[in-house]
mmCIF file of C-alpha atoms and ligand atoms in Angstrom:
data_model
loop_
_atom_site.group_PDB
_atom_site.id
_atom_site.type_symbol
_atom_site.label_atom_id
_atom_site.label_comp_id
_atom_site.label_asym_id
_atom_site.label_seq_id
_atom_site.Cartn_x
_atom_site.Cartn_y
_atom_site.Cartn_z
ATOM 1 C CA MET A 1 0.103 -0.058 0.095
ATOM 2 C CA VAL A 2 1.199 3.377 -0.901
ATOM 3 C CA ARG A 3 -0.091 6.655 0.839
ATOM 4 C CA PHE A 4 0.283 10.013 -0.633
ATOM 5 C CA CYS A 5 -0.483 13.102 1.217
ATOM 6 C CA PRO A 6 0.330 16.690 0.523
ATOM 7 C CA ILE A 7 0.698 18.230 4.380
ATOM 8 C CA VAL A 8 0.897 21.933 3.261
ATOM 9 C CA SER A 9 1.171 23.344 -0.187
ATOM 10 C CA GLY A 10 1.642 26.848 -1.556
ATOM 11 C CA SER A 11 3.987 29.809 -1.888
ATOM 12 C CA SER A 12 3.749 29.996 1.799
ATOM 13 C CA GLY A 13 5.266 26.608 2.429
ATOM 14 C CA ASN A 14 5.492 23.033 1.086
ATOM 15 C CA SER A 15 5.766 19.349 2.176
ATOM 16 C CA THR A 16 4.127 16.150 1.153
ATOM 17 C CA TYR A 17 4.188 12.847 2.856
ATOM 18 C CA ILE A 18 4.581 9.361 1.131
ATOM 19 C CA GLY A 19 4.738 6.233 2.949
ATOM 20 C CA THR A 20 4.060 2.603 2.811
ATOM 21 C CA GLU A 21 3.813 0.284 5.583
ATOM 22 C CA TYR A 22 7.559 0.190 6.090
ATOM 23 C CA THR A 23 8.763 3.361 4.951
ATOM 24 C CA HIS A 24 7.727 7.033 5.438
ATOM 25 C CA ILE A 25 9.354 10.012 3.904
ATOM 26 C CA LEU A 26 8.707 13.830 3.426
ATOM 27 C CA ILE A 27 9.347 15.590 0.304
ATOM 28 C CA ASP A 28 10.175 19.056 1.649
ATOM 29 C CA ALA A 29 9.529 20.769 5.010
ATOM 30 C CA GLY A 30 8.723 24.210 4.206
ATOM 31 C CA VAL A 31 6.824 25.406 7.237
ATOM 32 C CA SER A 32 7.518 25.322 10.971
ATOM 33 C CA GLY A 33 8.650 21.674 12.503
ATOM 34 C CA LYS A 34 5.579 22.217 14.626
ATOM 35 C CA LYS A 35 3.205 22.899 11.771
ATOM 36 C CA ILE A 36 4.631 19.569 10.099
ATOM 37 C CA GLN A 37 4.387 17.547 13.155
ATOM 38 C CA ASP A 38 0.550 18.573 13.516
ATOM 39 C CA GLY A 39 -0.082 17.676 10.011
ATOM 40 C CA LEU A 40 1.659 14.332 10.084
ATOM 41 C CA ASN A 41 -0.266 13.649 13.441
ATOM 42 C CA ALA A 42 -3.649 14.457 11.709
ATOM 43 C CA ILE A 43 -2.913 11.585 9.261
ATOM 44 C CA ASN A 44 -1.665 9.336 12.114
ATOM 45 C CA ILE A 45 1.910 9.503 11.195
ATOM 46 C CA GLU A 46 4.676 10.249 14.069
ATOM 47 C CA CYS A 47 7.559 12.357 13.161
ATOM 48 C CA GLY A 48 10.074 9.821 14.638
ATOM 49 C CA ALA A 49 8.906 7.228 12.082
ATOM 50 C CA LEU A 50 10.229 9.090 9.361
ATOM 51 C CA ASP A 51 12.936 7.702 7.434
ATOM 52 C CA GLY A 52 13.952 10.804 5.680
ATOM 53 C CA ILE A 53 13.269 14.448 4.341
ATOM 54 C CA PHE A 54 13.923 14.978 0.510
ATOM 55 C CA VAL A 55 14.624 18.382 -0.266
ATOM 56 C CA THR A 56 13.843 19.723 -3.746
ATOM 57 C CA HIS A 57 15.666 23.034 -3.357
ATOM 58 C CA GLU A 58 16.895 25.738 -0.875
ATOM 59 C CA HIS A 59 13.883 28.421 -1.258
ATOM 60 C CA ILE A 60 12.707 28.772 2.310
ATOM 61 C CA ASP A 61 9.139 27.411 1.402
ATOM 62 C CA HIS A 62 10.805 24.039 1.046
ATOM 63 C CA ILE A 63 13.237 24.035 3.829
ATOM 64 C CA LYS A 64 11.715 26.358 6.734
ATOM 65 C CA GLY A 65 11.063 23.162 8.980
ATOM 66 C CA VAL A 66 13.884 20.811 7.738
ATOM 67 C CA GLY A 67 16.860 21.567 10.157
ATOM 68 C CA ILE A 68 14.562 21.608 13.402
ATOM 69 C CA LEU A 69 13.070 18.277 12.334
ATOM 70 C CA SER A 70 16.265 16.601 11.326
ATOM 71 C CA ARG A 71 17.845 17.505 14.743
ATOM 72 C CA ARG A 72 14.605 16.675 16.804
ATOM 73 C CA PHE A 73 14.018 13.357 15.229
ATOM 74 C CA ASP A 74 17.441 12.473 14.255
ATOM 75 C CA LEU A 75 16.345 12.429 10.514
ATOM 76 C CA PRO A 76 18.448 12.026 7.628
ATOM 77 C CA VAL A 77 18.115 14.885 5.084
ATOM 78 C CA TYR A 78 18.709 14.107 1.176
ATOM 79 C CA ALA A 79 19.676 16.936 -1.247
ATOM 80 C CA THR A 80 21.528 17.570 -4.462
ATOM 81 C CA GLU A 81 25.180 18.901 -3.653
ATOM 82 C CA GLY A 82 23.973 22.235 -4.795
ATOM 83 C CA THR A 83 21.115 22.517 -2.808
ATOM 84 C CA TRP A 84 23.228 21.505 0.360
ATOM 85 C CA GLU A 85 25.660 24.191 -0.271
ATOM 86 C CA ALA A 86 22.962 27.126 -0.987
ATOM 87 C CA MET A 87 20.841 26.003 2.140
ATOM 88 C CA ALA A 88 24.070 25.738 4.368
ATOM 89 C CA GLY A 89 23.290 28.952 6.062
ATOM 90 C CA SER A 90 19.571 28.592 6.770
ATOM 91 C CA LEU A 91 19.452 24.917 8.092
ATOM 92 C CA GLY A 92 21.496 25.278 11.261
ATOM 93 C CA ASP A 93 23.794 22.012 12.252
ATOM 94 C CA ILE A 94 22.852 18.736 10.729
ATOM 95 C CA SER A 95 24.889 15.826 11.825
ATOM 96 C CA ARG A 96 27.207 14.303 9.260
ATOM 97 C CA LYS A 97 25.540 11.096 9.473
ATOM 98 C CA ASN A 98 22.244 12.811 8.427
ATOM 99 C CA ARG A 99 23.745 14.595 5.401
ATOM 100 C CA LYS A 100 22.781 12.580 2.203
ATOM 101 C CA ILE A 101 23.764 13.697 -1.052
ATOM 102 C CA ILE A 102 21.449 12.585 -3.853
ATOM 103 C CA TYR A 103 22.015 13.015 -7.887
ATOM 104 C CA GLY A 104 19.465 14.162 -10.539
ATOM 105 C CA GLY A 105 18.481 11.066 -12.438
ATOM 106 C CA GLU A 106 19.992 8.664 -10.122
ATOM 107 C CA LYS A 107 17.525 6.374 -8.338
ATOM 108 C CA LEU A 108 17.923 5.485 -4.712
ATOM 109 C CA GLU A 109 16.919 2.633 -2.741
ATOM 110 C CA LEU A 110 15.215 3.081 0.834
ATOM 111 C CA ASN A 111 13.769 -0.109 2.362
ATOM 112 C CA ASP A 112 10.958 -1.125 0.029
ATOM 113 C CA ILE A 113 10.746 2.145 -2.195
ATOM 114 C CA TYR A 114 12.849 3.769 -4.752
ATOM 115 C CA ILE A 115 12.971 7.785 -4.874
ATOM 116 C CA LYS A 116 14.394 9.231 -7.963
ATOM 117 C CA PRO A 117 15.274 12.859 -8.121
ATOM 118 C CA PHE A 118 14.976 14.658 -11.521
ATOM 119 C CA GLU A 119 16.118 18.045 -12.801
ATOM 120 C CA ILE A 120 13.721 20.814 -13.014
ATOM 121 C CA PRO A 121 13.875 24.331 -14.380
ATOM 122 C CA HIS A 122 13.770 26.842 -11.522
ATOM 123 C CA ASP A 123 15.748 29.634 -10.276
ATOM 124 C CA ALA A 124 17.826 27.626 -7.522
ATOM 125 C CA ALA A 125 21.353 26.212 -7.167
ATOM 126 C CA GLU A 126 20.349 22.452 -8.395
ATOM 127 C CA PRO A 127 16.764 22.035 -8.090
ATOM 128 C CA VAL A 128 15.021 18.669 -8.258
ATOM 129 C CA GLY A 129 11.502 17.087 -8.315
ATOM 130 C CA PHE A 130 11.101 13.392 -7.032
ATOM 131 C CA SER A 131 9.294 10.421 -8.361
ATOM 132 C CA VAL A 132 8.676 7.619 -5.664
ATOM 133 C CA PHE A 133 8.225 3.845 -6.843
ATOM 134 C CA ALA A 134 6.433 1.535 -4.510
ATOM 135 C CA GLY A 135 5.546 -1.801 -5.777
ATOM 136 C CA ASP A 136 3.816 -1.020 -8.979
ATOM 137 C CA PHE A 137 2.919 2.205 -8.152
ATOM 138 C CA LYS A 138 4.666 5.730 -8.998
ATOM 139 C CA VAL A 139 3.962 9.060 -7.510
ATOM 140 C CA THR A 140 5.430 12.373 -8.496
ATOM 141 C CA VAL A 141 6.134 15.787 -6.812
ATOM 142 C CA ALA A 142 6.679 18.418 -9.381
ATOM 143 C CA THR A 143 6.719 21.830 -8.245
ATOM 144 C CA ASP A 144 8.802 25.038 -8.761
ATOM 145 C CA ILE A 145 9.044 24.492 -12.719
ATOM 146 C CA GLY A 146 9.373 27.538 -14.878
ATOM 147 C CA HIS A 147 8.574 25.505 -18.007
ATOM 148 C CA ALA A 148 7.802 21.923 -19.056
ATOM 149 C CA SER A 149 11.345 20.819 -19.969
ATOM 150 C CA GLU A 150 11.900 17.327 -21.568
ATOM 151 C CA CYS A 151 13.245 16.029 -18.308
ATOM 152 C CA VAL A 152 10.263 17.020 -16.441
ATOM 153 C CA LYS A 153 7.718 15.553 -18.915
ATOM 154 C CA GLU A 154 9.928 12.337 -18.901
ATOM 155 C CA ASN A 155 9.593 12.184 -15.255
ATOM 156 C CA ILE A 156 6.143 13.002 -14.610
ATOM 157 C CA ALA A 157 4.589 10.610 -17.346
ATOM 158 C CA ASP A 158 3.165 7.414 -16.073
ATOM 159 C CA SER A 159 2.613 8.545 -12.530
ATOM 160 C CA ASP A 160 -0.367 7.204 -10.849
ATOM 161 C CA VAL A 161 -0.588 10.164 -8.609
ATOM 162 C CA LEU A 162 0.973 13.695 -9.331
ATOM 163 C CA LEU A 163 1.263 16.728 -7.373
ATOM 164 C CA LEU A 164 1.794 19.578 -10.037
ATOM 165 C CA GLU A 165 2.562 23.155 -9.778
ATOM 166 C CA ALA A 166 -0.377 25.538 -10.942
ATOM 167 C CA ASN A 167 1.293 28.668 -9.461
ATOM 168 C CA HIS A 168 -0.337 31.612 -11.026
ATOM 169 C CA ASP A 169 -3.106 32.980 -13.316
ATOM 170 C CA ILE A 170 -0.941 34.907 -15.875
ATOM 171 C CA GLU A 171 -3.354 37.983 -16.078
ATOM 172 C CA MET A 172 -3.784 38.203 -12.294
ATOM 173 C CA LEU A 173 0.094 38.173 -11.881
ATOM 174 C CA LYS A 174 0.533 40.894 -14.673
ATOM 175 C CA ARG A 175 -2.329 43.157 -13.270
ATOM 176 C CA GLY A 176 -1.033 42.468 -9.661
ATOM 177 C CA SER A 177 1.130 44.523 -7.223
ATOM 178 C CA TYR A 178 4.416 42.786 -7.294
ATOM 179 C CA PRO A 179 7.509 44.799 -8.720
ATOM 180 C CA TYR A 180 8.475 44.424 -12.378
ATOM 181 C CA ASN A 181 11.454 42.251 -11.726
ATOM 182 C CA LEU A 182 9.847 39.720 -9.670
ATOM 183 C CA LYS A 183 6.889 39.558 -12.153
ATOM 184 C CA GLN A 184 9.637 38.695 -14.869
ATOM 185 C CA ARG A 185 11.258 36.066 -12.530
ATOM 186 C CA ILE A 186 7.912 34.235 -11.938
ATOM 187 C CA LEU A 187 6.654 34.271 -15.501
ATOM 188 C CA GLY A 188 10.222 33.214 -16.750
ATOM 189 C CA ASP A 189 11.469 29.949 -17.946
ATOM 190 C CA TYR A 190 13.010 29.125 -14.439
ATOM 191 C CA GLY A 191 10.192 30.624 -12.448
ATOM 192 C CA HIS A 192 6.776 29.049 -11.531
ATOM 193 C CA MET A 193 4.090 27.400 -13.837
ATOM 194 C CA ALA A 194 1.087 29.089 -14.652
ATOM 195 C CA ASN A 195 -2.272 27.427 -14.236
ATOM 196 C CA ILE A 196 -2.816 27.127 -17.961
ATOM 197 C CA ASN A 197 0.582 25.666 -18.548
ATOM 198 C CA ALA A 198 -0.061 23.165 -15.857
ATOM 199 C CA GLY A 199 -3.240 22.298 -17.757
ATOM 200 C CA ARG A 200 -1.381 22.014 -21.111
ATOM 201 C CA LEU A 201 1.486 19.800 -19.635
ATOM 202 C CA LEU A 202 -1.068 17.616 -18.066
ATOM 203 C CA ALA A 203 -3.081 17.224 -21.288
ATOM 204 C CA GLU A 204 0.339 16.239 -23.150
ATOM 205 C CA ILE A 205 1.336 13.629 -20.861
ATOM 206 C CA MET A 206 -2.130 12.350 -20.087
ATOM 207 C CA SER A 207 -2.110 8.532 -20.020
ATOM 208 C CA ALA A 208 -4.438 5.962 -18.861
ATOM 209 C CA ARG A 209 -2.320 5.440 -15.790
ATOM 210 C CA ILE A 210 -2.607 9.114 -14.186
ATOM 211 C CA LYS A 211 -5.423 8.935 -11.921
ATOM 212 C CA HIS A 212 -5.273 11.675 -9.373
ATOM 213 C CA VAL A 213 -3.461 14.986 -9.865
ATOM 214 C CA PHE A 214 -3.155 17.476 -6.694
ATOM 215 C CA LEU A 215 -2.781 21.035 -8.110
ATOM 216 C CA GLY A 216 -0.411 22.696 -5.581
ATOM 217 C CA HIS A 217 2.043 25.633 -4.903
ATOM 218 C CA LEU A 218 -0.484 28.211 -5.746
ATOM 219 C CA SER A 219 0.474 31.922 -5.139
ATOM 220 C CA ALA A 220 -1.571 33.415 -2.452
ATOM 221 C CA GLU A 221 -1.380 36.912 -4.478
ATOM 222 C CA ASN A 222 -1.891 35.724 -7.992
ATOM 223 C CA ASN A 223 -4.133 32.820 -8.084
ATOM 224 C CA THR A 224 -7.263 31.306 -6.218
ATOM 225 C CA PRO A 225 -8.143 27.582 -5.875
ATOM 226 C CA GLU A 226 -11.162 28.157 -8.047
ATOM 227 C CA ILE A 227 -9.199 29.964 -10.993
ATOM 228 C CA ALA A 228 -6.328 27.200 -10.982
ATOM 229 C CA TYR A 229 -9.039 24.547 -11.307
ATOM 230 C CA ARG A 230 -11.075 26.074 -13.813
ATOM 231 C CA SER A 231 -8.077 27.031 -15.664
ATOM 232 C CA VAL A 232 -6.790 23.448 -15.784
ATOM 233 C CA GLU A 233 -10.328 21.996 -16.202
ATOM 234 C CA GLN A 234 -10.725 24.306 -19.411
ATOM 235 C CA VAL A 235 -7.567 22.902 -20.986
ATOM 236 C CA MET A 236 -8.726 19.201 -20.122
ATOM 237 C CA PHE A 237 -12.112 19.949 -21.839
ATOM 238 C CA ASP A 238 -10.503 21.398 -24.958
ATOM 239 C CA ASN A 239 -8.698 18.275 -25.217
ATOM 240 C CA ASN A 240 -11.463 15.874 -24.620
ATOM 241 C CA ILE A 241 -10.267 14.615 -21.312
ATOM 242 C CA LYS A 242 -13.073 14.395 -18.964
ATOM 243 C CA VAL A 243 -12.435 15.417 -15.487
ATOM 244 C CA GLY A 244 -13.923 13.153 -12.852
ATOM 245 C CA LYS A 245 -13.823 10.285 -15.326
ATOM 246 C CA ASP A 246 -10.487 9.915 -17.158
ATOM 247 C CA ILE A 247 -8.575 12.062 -14.081
ATOM 248 C CA ASN A 248 -9.341 13.346 -10.947
ATOM 249 C CA ILE A 249 -8.208 16.733 -10.184
ATOM 250 C CA GLN A 250 -8.041 18.314 -6.703
ATOM 251 C CA LEU A 251 -6.383 21.249 -5.140
ATOM 252 C CA ALA A 252 -3.779 20.761 -2.462
ATOM 253 C CA ARG A 253 -4.606 22.700 0.559
ATOM 254 C CA ARG A 254 -2.259 25.559 1.777
ATOM 255 C CA ASN A 255 -2.292 25.270 5.344
ATOM 256 C CA PHE A 256 -3.695 21.702 6.315
ATOM 257 C CA PRO A 257 -3.129 18.187 5.013
ATOM 258 C CA SER A 258 -5.155 17.222 1.645
ATOM 259 C CA GLN A 259 -7.048 14.257 1.283
ATOM 260 C CA CYS A 260 -4.815 11.094 1.830
ATOM 261 C CA LEU A 261 -4.711 8.924 -1.200
ATOM 262 C CA ASN A 262 -4.345 5.168 -0.469
ATOM 263 C CA PHE A 263 -3.814 2.690 -3.108
HETATM 264 ZN ZN1 ZN B 1 11.343 27.799 -5.447
HETATM 265 ZN ZN1 ZN B 2 8.499 27.041 -3.830
#
């Protein structure tokens, strides 16, 4: 059995739980340790049962609780070399034995699961997304992606469950209050994925296998859950993909655990 649950998701902080009977991991821990502990407890997981935290990149909305959780529960932290370097000043002390280096494209075995980091186009040192393989199942977390690179497409394809970034509505962002440079950064190839591009990417990689998609990492300023959902649904409709039948799409919640998927 695999369990998949976004604990928190949004520009304000990200963390996703993935587990089996024997293995429990977090992808990112981007809110306070306390908040993640509460979120995990709400889905009946003890922090002490975790086997590790896998970090996508050094931005604070992905690492805020990493140091404290690693120290409090003696948890290994897995990140690329570039991410380790870039987050060194923000984590506090992590014991040598809990510092694990991972490499984009290289699968890693952990008890009964495999974890594969893959390169994502984002303005960080060495950012990655993650696919997790357990038995016949594949689940993928792909947020903070400026554009749908070949590597991203390849790695999210054939996932049973996908957490995909739907960061902003392009018009809301353009009309919004962000300074020009920040708008350009977000809209750029190494920024964040717009709702419509998330929809297009999904339509492109759609297969019989993809059953559940969580839209996540929504901007609090330049998006709403309703707008994100409707934008993606519209692209699905335009491509003759029936939402609710061919694919389930739901929003990952910003501050609390989303629905847990067990399969
Ligand atoms: Zn980021
Ligand atoms: Zn982020």
